Coordinates of C-alpha atoms in Angstrom, one line a residue:
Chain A
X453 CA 115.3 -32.0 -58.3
X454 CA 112.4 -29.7 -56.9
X455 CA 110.5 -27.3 -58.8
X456 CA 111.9 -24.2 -57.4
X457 CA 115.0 -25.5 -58.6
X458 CA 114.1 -26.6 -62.1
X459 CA 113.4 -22.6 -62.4
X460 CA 116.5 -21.4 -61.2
X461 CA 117.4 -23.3 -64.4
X462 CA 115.1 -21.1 -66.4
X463 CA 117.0 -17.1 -67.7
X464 CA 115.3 -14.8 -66.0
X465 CA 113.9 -13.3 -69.5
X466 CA 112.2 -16.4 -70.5
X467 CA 109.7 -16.6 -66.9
X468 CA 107.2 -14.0 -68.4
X469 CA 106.4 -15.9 -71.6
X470 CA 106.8 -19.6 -70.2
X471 CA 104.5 -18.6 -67.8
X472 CA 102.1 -17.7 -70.2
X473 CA 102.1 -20.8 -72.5
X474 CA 102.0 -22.8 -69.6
X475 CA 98.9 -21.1 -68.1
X476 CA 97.3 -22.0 -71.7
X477 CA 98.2 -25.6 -71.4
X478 CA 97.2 -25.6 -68.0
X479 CA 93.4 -24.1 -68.2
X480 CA 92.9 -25.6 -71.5
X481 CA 94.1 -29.1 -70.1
X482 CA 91.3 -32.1 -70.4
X483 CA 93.1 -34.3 -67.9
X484 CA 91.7 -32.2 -65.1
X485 CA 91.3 -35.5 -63.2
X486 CA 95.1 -35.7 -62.9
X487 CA 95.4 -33.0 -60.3
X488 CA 95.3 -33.9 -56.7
X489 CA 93.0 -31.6 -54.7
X490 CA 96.2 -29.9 -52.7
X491 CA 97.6 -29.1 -55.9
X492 CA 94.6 -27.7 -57.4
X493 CA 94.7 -25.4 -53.7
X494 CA 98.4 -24.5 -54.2
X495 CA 98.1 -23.5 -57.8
X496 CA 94.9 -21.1 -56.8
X497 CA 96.4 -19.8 -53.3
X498 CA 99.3 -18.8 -55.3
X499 CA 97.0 -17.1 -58.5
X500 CA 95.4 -15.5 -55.6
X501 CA 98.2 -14.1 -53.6
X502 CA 100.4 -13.2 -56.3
X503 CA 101.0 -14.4 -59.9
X504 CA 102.9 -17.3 -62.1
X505 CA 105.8 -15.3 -63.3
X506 CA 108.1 -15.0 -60.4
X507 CA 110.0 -17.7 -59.1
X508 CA 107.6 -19.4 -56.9
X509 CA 104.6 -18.6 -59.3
X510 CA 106.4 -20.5 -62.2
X511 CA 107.6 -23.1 -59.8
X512 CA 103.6 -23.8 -58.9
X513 CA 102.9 -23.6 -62.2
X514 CA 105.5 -25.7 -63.8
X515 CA 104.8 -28.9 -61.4
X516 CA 100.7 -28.1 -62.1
X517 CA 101.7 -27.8 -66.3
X518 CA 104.0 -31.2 -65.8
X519 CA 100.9 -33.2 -63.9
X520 CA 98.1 -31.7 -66.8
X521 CA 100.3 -31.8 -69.8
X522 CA 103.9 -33.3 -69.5
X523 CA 104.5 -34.2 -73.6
X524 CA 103.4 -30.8 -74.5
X525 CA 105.1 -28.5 -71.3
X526 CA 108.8 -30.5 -71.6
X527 CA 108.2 -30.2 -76.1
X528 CA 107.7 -26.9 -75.6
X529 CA 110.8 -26.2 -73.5
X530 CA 112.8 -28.3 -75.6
X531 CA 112.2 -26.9 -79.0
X532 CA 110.6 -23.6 -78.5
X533 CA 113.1 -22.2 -75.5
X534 CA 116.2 -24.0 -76.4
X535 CA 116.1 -25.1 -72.4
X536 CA 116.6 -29.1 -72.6
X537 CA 118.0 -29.2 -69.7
X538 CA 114.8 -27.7 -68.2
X539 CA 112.8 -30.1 -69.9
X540 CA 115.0 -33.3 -69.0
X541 CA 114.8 -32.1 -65.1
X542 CA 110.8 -31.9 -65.5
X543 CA 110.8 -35.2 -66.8
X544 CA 113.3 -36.7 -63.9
X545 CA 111.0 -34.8 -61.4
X546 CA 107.8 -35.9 -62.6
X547 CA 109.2 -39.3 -63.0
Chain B
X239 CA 79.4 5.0 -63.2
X240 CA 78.7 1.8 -65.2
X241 CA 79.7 -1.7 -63.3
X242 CA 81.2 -4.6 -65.2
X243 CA 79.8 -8.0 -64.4
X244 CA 81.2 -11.3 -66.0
X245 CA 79.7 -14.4 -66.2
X246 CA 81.2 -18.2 -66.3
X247 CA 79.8 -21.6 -67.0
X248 CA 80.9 -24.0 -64.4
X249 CA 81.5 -26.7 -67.2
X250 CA 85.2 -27.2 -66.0
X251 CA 87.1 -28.8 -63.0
X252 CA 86.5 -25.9 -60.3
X253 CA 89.6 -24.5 -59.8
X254 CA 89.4 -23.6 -63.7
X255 CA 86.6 -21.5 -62.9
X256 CA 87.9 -20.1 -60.0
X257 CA 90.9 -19.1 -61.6
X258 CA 88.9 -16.9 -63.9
X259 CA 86.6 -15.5 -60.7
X260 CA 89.9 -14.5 -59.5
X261 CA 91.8 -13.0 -62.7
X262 CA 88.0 -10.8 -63.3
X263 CA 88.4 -9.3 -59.7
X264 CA 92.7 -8.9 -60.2
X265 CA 91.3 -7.2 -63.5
X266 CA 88.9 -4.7 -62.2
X267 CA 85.3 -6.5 -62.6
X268 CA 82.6 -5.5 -60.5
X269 CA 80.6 -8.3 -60.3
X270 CA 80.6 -12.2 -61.1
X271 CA 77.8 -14.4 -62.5
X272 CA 78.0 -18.1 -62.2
X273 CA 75.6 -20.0 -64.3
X274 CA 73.5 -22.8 -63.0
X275 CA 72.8 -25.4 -64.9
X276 CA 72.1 -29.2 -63.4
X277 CA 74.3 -30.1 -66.3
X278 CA 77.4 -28.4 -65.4
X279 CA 79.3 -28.7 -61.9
X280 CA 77.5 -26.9 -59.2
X281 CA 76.8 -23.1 -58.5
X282 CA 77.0 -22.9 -54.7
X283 CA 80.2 -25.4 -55.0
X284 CA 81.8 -23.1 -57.5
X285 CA 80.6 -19.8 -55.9
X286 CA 81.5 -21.2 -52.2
X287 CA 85.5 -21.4 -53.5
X288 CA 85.0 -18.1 -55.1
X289 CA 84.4 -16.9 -52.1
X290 CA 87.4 -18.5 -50.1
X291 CA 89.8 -17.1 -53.7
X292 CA 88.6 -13.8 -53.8
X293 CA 87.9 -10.5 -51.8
X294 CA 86.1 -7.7 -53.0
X295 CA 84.1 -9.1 -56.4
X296 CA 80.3 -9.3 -55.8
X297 CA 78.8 -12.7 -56.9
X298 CA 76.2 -15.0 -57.3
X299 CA 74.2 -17.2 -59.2
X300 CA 73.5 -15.8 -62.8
X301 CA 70.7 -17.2 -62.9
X302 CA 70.0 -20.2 -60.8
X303 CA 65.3 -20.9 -60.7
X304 CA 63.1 -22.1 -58.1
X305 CA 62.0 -25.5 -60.0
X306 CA 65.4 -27.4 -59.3
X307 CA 66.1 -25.8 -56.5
X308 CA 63.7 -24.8 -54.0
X309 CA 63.8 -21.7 -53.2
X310 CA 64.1 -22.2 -49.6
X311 CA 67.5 -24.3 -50.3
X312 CA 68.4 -21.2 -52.7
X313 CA 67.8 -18.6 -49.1
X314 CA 70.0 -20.9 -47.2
X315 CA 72.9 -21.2 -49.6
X316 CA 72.6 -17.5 -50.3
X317 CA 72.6 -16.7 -46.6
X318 CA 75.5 -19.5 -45.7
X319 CA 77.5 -17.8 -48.7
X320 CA 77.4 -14.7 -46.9
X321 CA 78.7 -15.7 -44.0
X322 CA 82.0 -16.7 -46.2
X323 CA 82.0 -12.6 -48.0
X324 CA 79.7 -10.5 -46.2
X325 CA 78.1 -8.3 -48.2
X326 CA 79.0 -9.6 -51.6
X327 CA 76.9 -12.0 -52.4
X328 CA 73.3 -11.0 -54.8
X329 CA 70.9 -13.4 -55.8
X330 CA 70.0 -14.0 -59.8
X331 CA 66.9 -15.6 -60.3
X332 CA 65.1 -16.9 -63.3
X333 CA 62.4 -19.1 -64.6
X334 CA 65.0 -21.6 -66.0
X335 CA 64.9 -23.1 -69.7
X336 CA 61.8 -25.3 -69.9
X337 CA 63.6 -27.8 -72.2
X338 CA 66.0 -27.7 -69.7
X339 CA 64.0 -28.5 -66.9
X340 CA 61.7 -30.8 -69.3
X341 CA 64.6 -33.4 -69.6
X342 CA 64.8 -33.2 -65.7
X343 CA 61.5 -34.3 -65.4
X344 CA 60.2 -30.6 -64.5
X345 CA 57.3 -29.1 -65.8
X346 CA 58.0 -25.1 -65.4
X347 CA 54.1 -24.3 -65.1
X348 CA 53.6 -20.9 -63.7
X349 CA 57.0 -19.3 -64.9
X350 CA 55.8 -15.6 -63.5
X351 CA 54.4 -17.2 -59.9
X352 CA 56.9 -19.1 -59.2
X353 CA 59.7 -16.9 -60.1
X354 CA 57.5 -14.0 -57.8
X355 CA 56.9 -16.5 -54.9
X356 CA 60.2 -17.7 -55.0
X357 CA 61.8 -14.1 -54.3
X358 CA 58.7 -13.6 -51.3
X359 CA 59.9 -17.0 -49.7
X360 CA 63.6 -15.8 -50.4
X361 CA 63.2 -12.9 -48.9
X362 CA 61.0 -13.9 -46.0
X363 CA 63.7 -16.3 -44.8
X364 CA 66.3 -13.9 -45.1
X365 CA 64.8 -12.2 -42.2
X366 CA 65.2 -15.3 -40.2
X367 CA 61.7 -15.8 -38.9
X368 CA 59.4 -18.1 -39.5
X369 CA 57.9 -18.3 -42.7
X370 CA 54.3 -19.1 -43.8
X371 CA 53.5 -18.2 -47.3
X372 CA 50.6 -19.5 -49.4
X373 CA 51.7 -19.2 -53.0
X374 CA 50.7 -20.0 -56.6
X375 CA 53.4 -22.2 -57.0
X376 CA 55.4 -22.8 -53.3
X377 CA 53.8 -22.6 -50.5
X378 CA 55.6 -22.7 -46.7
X379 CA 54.9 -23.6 -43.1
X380 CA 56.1 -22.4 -40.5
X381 CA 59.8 -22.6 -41.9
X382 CA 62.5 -21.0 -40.4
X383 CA 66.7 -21.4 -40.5
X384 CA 68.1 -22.6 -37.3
X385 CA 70.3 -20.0 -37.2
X386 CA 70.3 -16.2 -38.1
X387 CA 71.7 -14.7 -41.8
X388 CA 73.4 -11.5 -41.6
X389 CA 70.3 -9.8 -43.6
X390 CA 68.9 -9.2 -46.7
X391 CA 70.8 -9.8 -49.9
X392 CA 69.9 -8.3 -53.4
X393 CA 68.1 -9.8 -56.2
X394 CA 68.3 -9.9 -59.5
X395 CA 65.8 -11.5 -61.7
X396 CA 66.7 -12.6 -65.2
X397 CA 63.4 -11.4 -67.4
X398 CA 62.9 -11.4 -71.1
X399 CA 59.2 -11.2 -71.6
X400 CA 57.5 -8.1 -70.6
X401 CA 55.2 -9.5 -67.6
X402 CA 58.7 -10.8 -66.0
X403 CA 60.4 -7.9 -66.7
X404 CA 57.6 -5.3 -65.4
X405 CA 57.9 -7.7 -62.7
X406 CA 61.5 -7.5 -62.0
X407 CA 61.2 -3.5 -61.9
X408 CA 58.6 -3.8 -58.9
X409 CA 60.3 -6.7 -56.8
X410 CA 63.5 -7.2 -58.0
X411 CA 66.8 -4.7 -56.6
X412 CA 68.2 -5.4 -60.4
X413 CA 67.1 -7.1 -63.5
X414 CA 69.5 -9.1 -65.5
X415 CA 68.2 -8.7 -69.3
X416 CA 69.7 -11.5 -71.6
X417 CA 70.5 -9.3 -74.5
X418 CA 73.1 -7.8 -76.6
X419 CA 71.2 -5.1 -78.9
X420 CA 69.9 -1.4 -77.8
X421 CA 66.4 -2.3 -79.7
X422 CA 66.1 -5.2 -76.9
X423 CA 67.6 -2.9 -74.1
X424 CA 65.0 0.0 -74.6
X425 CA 62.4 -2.8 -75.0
X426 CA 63.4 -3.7 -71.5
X427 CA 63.9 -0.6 -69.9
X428 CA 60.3 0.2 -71.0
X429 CA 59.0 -2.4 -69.4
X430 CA 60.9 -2.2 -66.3
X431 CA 59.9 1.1 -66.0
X432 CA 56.4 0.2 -65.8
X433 CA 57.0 -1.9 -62.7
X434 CA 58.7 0.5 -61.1
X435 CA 56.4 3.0 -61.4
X436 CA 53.8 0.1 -59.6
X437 CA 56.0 0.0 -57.3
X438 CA 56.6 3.4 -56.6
X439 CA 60.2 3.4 -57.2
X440 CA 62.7 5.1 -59.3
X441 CA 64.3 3.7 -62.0
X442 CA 67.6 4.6 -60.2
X443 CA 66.9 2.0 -57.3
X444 CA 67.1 -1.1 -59.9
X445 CA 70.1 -2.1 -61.5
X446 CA 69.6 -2.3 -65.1
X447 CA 72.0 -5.2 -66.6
X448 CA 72.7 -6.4 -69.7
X449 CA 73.8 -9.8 -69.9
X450 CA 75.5 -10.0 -72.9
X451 CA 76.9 -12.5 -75.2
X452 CA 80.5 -11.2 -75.4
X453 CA 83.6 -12.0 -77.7
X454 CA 87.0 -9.5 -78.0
X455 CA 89.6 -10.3 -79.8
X456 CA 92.2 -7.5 -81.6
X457 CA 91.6 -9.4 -84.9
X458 CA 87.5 -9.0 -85.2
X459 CA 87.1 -12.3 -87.6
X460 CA 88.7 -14.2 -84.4
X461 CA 86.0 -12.5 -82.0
X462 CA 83.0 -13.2 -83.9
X463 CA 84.2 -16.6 -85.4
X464 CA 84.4 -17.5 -81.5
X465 CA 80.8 -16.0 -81.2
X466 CA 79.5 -17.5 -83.7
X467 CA 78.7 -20.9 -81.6
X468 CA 76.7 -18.9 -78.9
X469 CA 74.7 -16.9 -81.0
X470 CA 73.7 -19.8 -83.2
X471 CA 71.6 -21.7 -80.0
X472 CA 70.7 -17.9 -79.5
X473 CA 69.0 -17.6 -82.9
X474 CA 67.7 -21.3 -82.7
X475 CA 65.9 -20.4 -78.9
X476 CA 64.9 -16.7 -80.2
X477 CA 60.6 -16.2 -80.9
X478 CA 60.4 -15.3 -84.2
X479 CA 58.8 -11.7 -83.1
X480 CA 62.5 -11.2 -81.5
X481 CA 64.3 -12.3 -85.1
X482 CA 61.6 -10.0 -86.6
X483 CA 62.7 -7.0 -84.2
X484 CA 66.3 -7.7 -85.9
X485 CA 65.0 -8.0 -89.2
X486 CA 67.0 -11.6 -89.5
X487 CA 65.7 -13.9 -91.9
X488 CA 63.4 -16.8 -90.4
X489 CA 64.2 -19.2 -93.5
X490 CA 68.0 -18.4 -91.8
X491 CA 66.7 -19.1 -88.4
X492 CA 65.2 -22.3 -89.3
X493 CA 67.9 -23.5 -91.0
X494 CA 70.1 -23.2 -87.7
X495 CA 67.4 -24.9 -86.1
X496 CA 67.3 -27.5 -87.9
X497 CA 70.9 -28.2 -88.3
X498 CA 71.1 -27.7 -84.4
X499 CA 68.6 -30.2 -83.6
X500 CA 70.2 -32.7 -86.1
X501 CA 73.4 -32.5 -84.4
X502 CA 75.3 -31.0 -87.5
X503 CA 77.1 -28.1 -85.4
X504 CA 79.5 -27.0 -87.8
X505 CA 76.3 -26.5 -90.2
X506 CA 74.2 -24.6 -87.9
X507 CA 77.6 -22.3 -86.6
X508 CA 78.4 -21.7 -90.1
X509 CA 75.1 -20.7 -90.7
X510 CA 75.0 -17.6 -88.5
X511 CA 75.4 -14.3 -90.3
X512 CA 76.9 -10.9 -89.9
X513 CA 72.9 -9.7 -88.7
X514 CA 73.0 -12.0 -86.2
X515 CA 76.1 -11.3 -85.0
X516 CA 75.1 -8.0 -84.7
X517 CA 71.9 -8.2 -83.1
X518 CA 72.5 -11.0 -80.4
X519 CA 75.9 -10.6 -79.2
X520 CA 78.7 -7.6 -78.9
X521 CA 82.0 -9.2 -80.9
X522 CA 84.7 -7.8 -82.2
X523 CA 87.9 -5.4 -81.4
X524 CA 88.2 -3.5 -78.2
X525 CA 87.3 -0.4 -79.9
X526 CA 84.2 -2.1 -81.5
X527 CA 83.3 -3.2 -78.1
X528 CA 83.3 -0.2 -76.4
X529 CA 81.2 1.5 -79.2
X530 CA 78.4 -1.3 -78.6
X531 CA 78.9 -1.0 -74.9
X532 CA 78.0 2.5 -75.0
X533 CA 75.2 2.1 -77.0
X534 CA 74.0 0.1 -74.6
X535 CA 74.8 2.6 -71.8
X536 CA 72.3 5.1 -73.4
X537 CA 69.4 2.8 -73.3
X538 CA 69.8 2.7 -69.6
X539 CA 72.0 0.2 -68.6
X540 CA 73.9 0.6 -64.9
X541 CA 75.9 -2.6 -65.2
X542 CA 77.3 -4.8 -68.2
X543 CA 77.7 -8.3 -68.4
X544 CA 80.5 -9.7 -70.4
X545 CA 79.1 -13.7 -71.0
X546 CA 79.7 -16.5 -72.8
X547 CA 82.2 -17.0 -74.9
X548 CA 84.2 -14.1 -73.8
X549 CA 86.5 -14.4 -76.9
X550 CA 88.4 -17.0 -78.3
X551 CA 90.7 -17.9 -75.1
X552 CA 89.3 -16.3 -71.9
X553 CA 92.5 -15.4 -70.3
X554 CA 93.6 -13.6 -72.8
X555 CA 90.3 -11.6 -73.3
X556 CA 89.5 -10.8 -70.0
X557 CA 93.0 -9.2 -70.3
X558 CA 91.9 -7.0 -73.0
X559 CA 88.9 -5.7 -71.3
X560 CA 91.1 -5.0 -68.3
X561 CA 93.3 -3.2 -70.7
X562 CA 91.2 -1.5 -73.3
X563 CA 87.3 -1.7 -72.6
X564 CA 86.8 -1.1 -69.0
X565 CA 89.3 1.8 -68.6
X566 CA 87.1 3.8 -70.9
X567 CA 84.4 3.8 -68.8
X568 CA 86.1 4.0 -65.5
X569 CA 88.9 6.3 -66.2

């Protein structure tokens, strides 16, 4: 499944603070190395020209949180949303 | 009206950095000081994706010195910078930390000549001729780009002592003062003023900054326990007469020293106390923020800094300027 699709998945309610944890895992992330330089280009063409919270900002955001930190983004879907279906698609994706 | 400057540490991966450059300029900063440190990832790298991210935020090295990098290199960068954001990019320049430079293998002999012949060459090239100059510290021959920069470009020198600081009022377009306390801002500004007046200027044509050790958080103990870690090397690379100015206790000092220099971090953070809080940084809630900032506003500052640590998660703090500092001074 593609990303855009994984947040399709995601109530519409839920996009403003996921977005925000995931930001925190993202920039506070020590793997750094993991992401690829186009990633790194998508994630800051699409901070620049608009912001994570809509569908294609969360969709950017949720394939860069899934490279940096998979254990903690999919844990944090699972048990603090209630969306384990979210986090099973991540981990499928990712895979 | 006063401008808001921030400044970051290029001690992540790039695009960390950059995200910050561009949430600052989405969140109504002014200007944007990158740090240059051989240690960290490098200024013109970070500064030249700035420029591709962002569109309006003025920026430059905050402060980058003439020992590591020569200043004609700095000229060229500066100028090939402004061809990516015309007419946004300054120049901060500095003497540089000598233990710093010491563990490069760099004497910093000369600090006020260099930092003064560095700005002539830097300027000289600017105007894309060729460039002979007969320095204390740098000299040039015949030197000249092989292509033409847009122009001049501002600079700001980062001063503490009063010789670099006079000095900074005659040469310099703005003066980036590393403090956090009015006592050390009026200090400045009287000095400044002194080289202005040599230079037959007005105090109007420089802009005063503060670069500030900054931490906001809406629950104070978060801001200044997040603080606490700058301030400490702060104290530790603070003359005495300067912890004498604040009245903070040398025994203290020393003590943070020491710890620092052993390695015991936790010791020497722990160490630091409500007084030095208070004298070397601005920490606490917005509202507590925006008293100190004003403070500072009266001893003549024109633009304010917000630096390291910025509060205890940078995303979320530069949202709370956005939200509840800057708006009082812009609104």
């Amino acid at each position: 499944m593609d990303y855009p699709k994984i947040v399709k998945m995601i109530p519409v309610e839920k996009r403003g603070a996921i977005s925000e944890k995931l930001l925190n895992y993202v920039l506070k992330s020590k793997k750094e190395k993991k992401l690829t330089s186009g990633m790194a280009q998508c994630f800051l063409l699409q901070w620049q020209t608009s912001t994570f919270d809509n569908e294609v900002g969360l969709a950017v955001l949720l394939e860069t949180a899934a490279v940096l930190e998979l254990e903690k983004t999919t844990e944090f879907l699972e048990q603090e949303c209630q969306l384990a279906e979210v986090a099973k698609a991540l981990k499928e994706t990712i895979a | 009206m006063v401008k808001f400057g921030i400044e970051f540490v290029p001690k992540e991966a790039y695009w960390k950095t950059v995200y910050y450059a561009v949430q600052s300029e989405k969140r109504g900063f002014d200007n944007l000081w990158i740090t240059d440190h051989y240690n960290n990832r490098n200024v013109y790298v970070t500064l030249a994706a700035t420029a591709i991210y962002t569109k309006k935020i003025i920026f430059g090295p905050g402060v980058t010195n003439p020992y590591l990098v020569n200043p004609v290199m700095t000229a060229q960068s500066l100028a090939s910078l402004d061809e990516m954001a015309p007419g946004r990019v300054v120049l901060g320049m500095g003497a540089g930390d000598k233990t710093t430079l010491a563990s490069t293998g760099i004497e910093a002999k000369k600090q006020l000549s260099a930092v003064v012949d560095a700005i002539t060459i830097f300027k000289a090239m600017l105007d894309g001729k060729s460039v002979t100059y007969e320095g204390k510290v740098f000299q040039v021959k015949g030197t000249k780009f092989n292509f033409k920069p847009r122009g001049q470009i501002p600079v700001y020198i980062g001063a503490q002592g009063p010789k670099m600081l006079a000095t900074a009022g005659k040469i310099g377009d703005g003066v980036l003062i590393n403090a956090s306390h009015p006592k050390d801002i009026d200090y400045a500004v009287g000095q400044i003023k002194m080289g202005v007046n040599e230079a037959g200027k007005n105090l109007a044509d420089i802009d005063v900054t503060a670069y500030t050790s900054f931490s906001v958080h809406k629950k104070p103990e978060k801001a200044t326990k997040a603080a606490s870690p700058v301030v400490a090397f702060i104290v530790a690379g603070s003359p005495n007469v300067i912890l004498e100015r604040h009245g903070i206790d040398l025994d203290k000092a020393n003590e943070i020293r020491g710890a620092l220099k052993k390695g015991d971090f936790g010791g020497a953070f722990g160490s630091v106390s409500p007084d030095m809080i208070e004298a070397f940084s601005i920490a606490g809630t917005p509202d507590v923020c925006i008293q100190k900032i004003t403070r500072l506003l009266k001893a003549g500052i024109t633009q304010f800094v917000v630096g390291s640590p910025i509060g205890p998660n940078a995303r979320k703090s530069i949202d709370l300027i956005s939200e509840q500092v800057i708006p009082h001074f812009k609104e």
